[in-house]
Amino acid sequence: MTKVNDLKEKWKFLVDKLTNDFSEGDELNVDGILYLIGVQELGQGHRAFKKDEKMNLMHIAICKLLEPYGYYEFDFFDDDGWPHYKTLTELPNLKPGEQTVLMKEAIVSYFETLEYFE
């Protein structure tokens, strides 16, 4: 199985499973999955979040996902328990399709680490 097919198959499985576990029928997209990862990484459980908090959750997810690639590093938790990351390396200029592939690879890797595929 090639890496691309492997990623496509894992991505499809992941989207289906997350949609089944966390959605009320609408298939989750990358942004929805980033939101879920952000909630998970915040560690305060699911609750109603304000619009700016939702954006911050997605930022937390992106930092966490790209940390193994050397782009970000965890720095500290603020007084409200929100994690903060520092930039180690600027992200390269990627075409939209390349950005999507990078995020999907990082998301699949994140859930593999959590043994979500088991």
CSV table of C-alpha atoms in Angstrom, one decimal:
chain,number,residue,atom,x,y,z
A,1,MET,CA,0.0,0.0,0.0
A,2,THR,CA,1.4,3.4,-0.9
A,3,LYS,CA,1.7,6.2,1.6
A,4,VAL,CA,-0.9,8.2,-0.2
A,5,ASN,CA,-3.4,5.4,-0.2
A,6,ASP,CA,-2.5,4.6,3.4
A,7,LEU,CA,-3.2,8.3,4.3
A,8,LYS,CA,-6.4,8.3,2.3
A,9,GLU,CA,-7.7,5.2,3.9
A,10,LYS,CA,-6.7,6.2,7.4
A,11,TRP,CA,-8.2,9.7,6.9
A,12,LYS,CA,-11.5,8.2,5.7
A,13,PHE,CA,-11.6,5.8,8.7
A,14,LEU,CA,-10.8,8.6,11.1
A,15,VAL,CA,-13.4,11.0,9.7
A,16,ASP,CA,-16.0,8.3,9.8
A,17,LYS,CA,-15.2,7.3,13.3
A,18,LEU,CA,-15.0,10.9,14.7
A,19,THR,CA,-18.2,11.8,12.9
A,20,ASN,CA,-19.9,8.8,14.4
A,21,ASP,CA,-18.5,9.5,17.9
A,22,PHE,CA,-18.8,13.3,18.0
A,23,SER,CA,-21.1,14.7,15.3
A,24,GLU,CA,-24.8,14.8,15.0
A,25,GLY,CA,-24.9,13.5,11.5
A,26,ASP,CA,-22.8,16.1,9.5
A,27,GLU,CA,-19.4,14.7,8.4
A,28,LEU,CA,-16.6,16.4,10.2
A,29,ASN,CA,-14.0,18.3,8.1
A,30,VAL,CA,-10.5,19.3,9.0
A,31,ASP,CA,-11.7,22.4,10.9
A,32,GLY,CA,-14.1,20.3,13.0
A,33,ILE,CA,-11.4,17.8,13.8
A,34,LEU,CA,-9.0,20.6,14.7
A,35,TYR,CA,-11.7,21.9,17.1
A,36,LEU,CA,-12.0,18.5,18.7
A,37,ILE,CA,-8.2,18.2,19.1
A,38,GLY,CA,-8.1,21.7,20.7
A,39,VAL,CA,-10.8,20.8,23.2
A,40,GLN,CA,-8.9,17.6,24.0
A,41,GLU,CA,-5.6,19.5,24.4
A,42,LEU,CA,-7.2,22.2,26.6
A,43,GLY,CA,-8.3,19.4,28.9
A,44,GLN,CA,-11.3,21.3,30.4
A,45,GLY,CA,-14.0,19.0,28.8
A,46,HIS,CA,-16.6,20.1,26.3
A,47,ARG,CA,-18.4,23.2,27.2
A,48,ALA,CA,-19.8,26.2,25.4
A,49,PHE,CA,-16.9,28.3,23.9
A,50,LYS,CA,-17.0,31.9,22.7
A,51,LYS,CA,-16.0,32.6,19.1
A,52,ASP,CA,-12.5,33.8,20.1
A,53,GLU,CA,-12.0,30.7,22.3
A,54,LYS,CA,-13.0,28.5,19.4
A,55,MET,CA,-10.3,30.1,17.2
A,56,ASN,CA,-7.8,29.7,20.1
A,57,LEU,CA,-8.8,26.0,20.3
A,58,MET,CA,-8.0,25.5,16.7
A,59,HIS,CA,-4.7,27.3,17.1
A,60,ILE,CA,-3.8,25.0,20.1
A,61,ALA,CA,-4.6,22.0,17.9
A,62,ILE,CA,-2.4,23.3,15.0
A,63,CYS,CA,0.5,24.0,17.3
A,64,LYS,CA,0.1,20.5,19.0
A,65,LEU,CA,-0.1,18.8,15.6
A,66,LEU,CA,2.9,20.6,14.1
A,67,GLU,CA,5.0,20.3,17.2
A,68,PRO,CA,6.5,16.9,16.1
A,69,TYR,CA,7.5,18.5,12.8
A,70,GLY,CA,9.6,21.1,14.7
A,71,TYR,CA,7.4,24.1,14.0
A,72,TYR,CA,6.2,24.7,17.5
A,73,GLU,CA,7.1,23.9,21.0
A,74,PHE,CA,5.0,23.9,24.1
A,75,ASP,CA,5.9,26.8,26.3
A,76,PHE,CA,3.5,27.1,29.3
A,77,PHE,CA,0.0,27.0,30.6
A,78,ASP,CA,-1.6,30.4,31.5
A,79,ASP,CA,-3.5,31.1,34.6
A,80,ASP,CA,-6.7,29.9,33.0
A,81,GLY,CA,-5.1,26.6,32.0
A,82,TRP,CA,-4.7,27.3,28.3
A,83,PRO,CA,-1.6,26.0,26.7
A,84,HIS,CA,0.8,28.3,24.9
A,85,TYR,CA,3.3,27.4,22.3
A,86,LYS,CA,6.3,29.2,20.9
A,87,THR,CA,7.3,29.2,17.2
A,88,LEU,CA,10.5,27.4,16.5
A,89,THR,CA,10.5,27.5,12.7
A,90,GLU,CA,8.3,29.5,10.4
A,91,LEU,CA,5.9,27.4,8.3
A,92,PRO,CA,6.9,27.0,4.7
A,93,ASN,CA,4.8,28.6,2.0
A,94,LEU,CA,2.7,25.7,0.9
A,95,LYS,CA,0.0,25.5,-1.7
A,96,PRO,CA,-3.5,24.9,-0.3
A,97,GLY,CA,-3.4,21.2,-1.3
A,98,GLU,CA,-0.1,20.8,0.3
A,99,GLN,CA,-1.3,22.4,3.5
A,100,THR,CA,-4.3,20.0,3.6
A,101,VAL,CA,-2.0,17.0,3.1
A,102,LEU,CA,0.3,18.2,5.9
A,103,MET,CA,-2.6,18.7,8.3
A,104,LYS,CA,-4.2,15.4,7.4
A,105,GLU,CA,-0.9,13.6,8.0
A,106,ALA,CA,-0.4,15.4,11.3
A,107,ILE,CA,-4.0,14.6,12.4
A,108,VAL,CA,-3.7,11.0,11.5
A,109,SER,CA,-0.4,10.8,13.4
A,110,TYR,CA,-1.9,12.5,16.4
A,111,PHE,CA,-4.8,9.9,16.6
A,112,GLU,CA,-2.3,7.1,16.0
A,113,THR,CA,-0.4,8.2,19.0
A,114,LEU,CA,-3.6,8.1,21.0
A,115,GLU,CA,-4.3,4.6,19.6
A,116,TYR,CA,-7.6,5.8,18.3
A,117,PHE,CA,-7.3,3.4,15.3
A,118,GLU,CA,-7.1,0.3,17.6
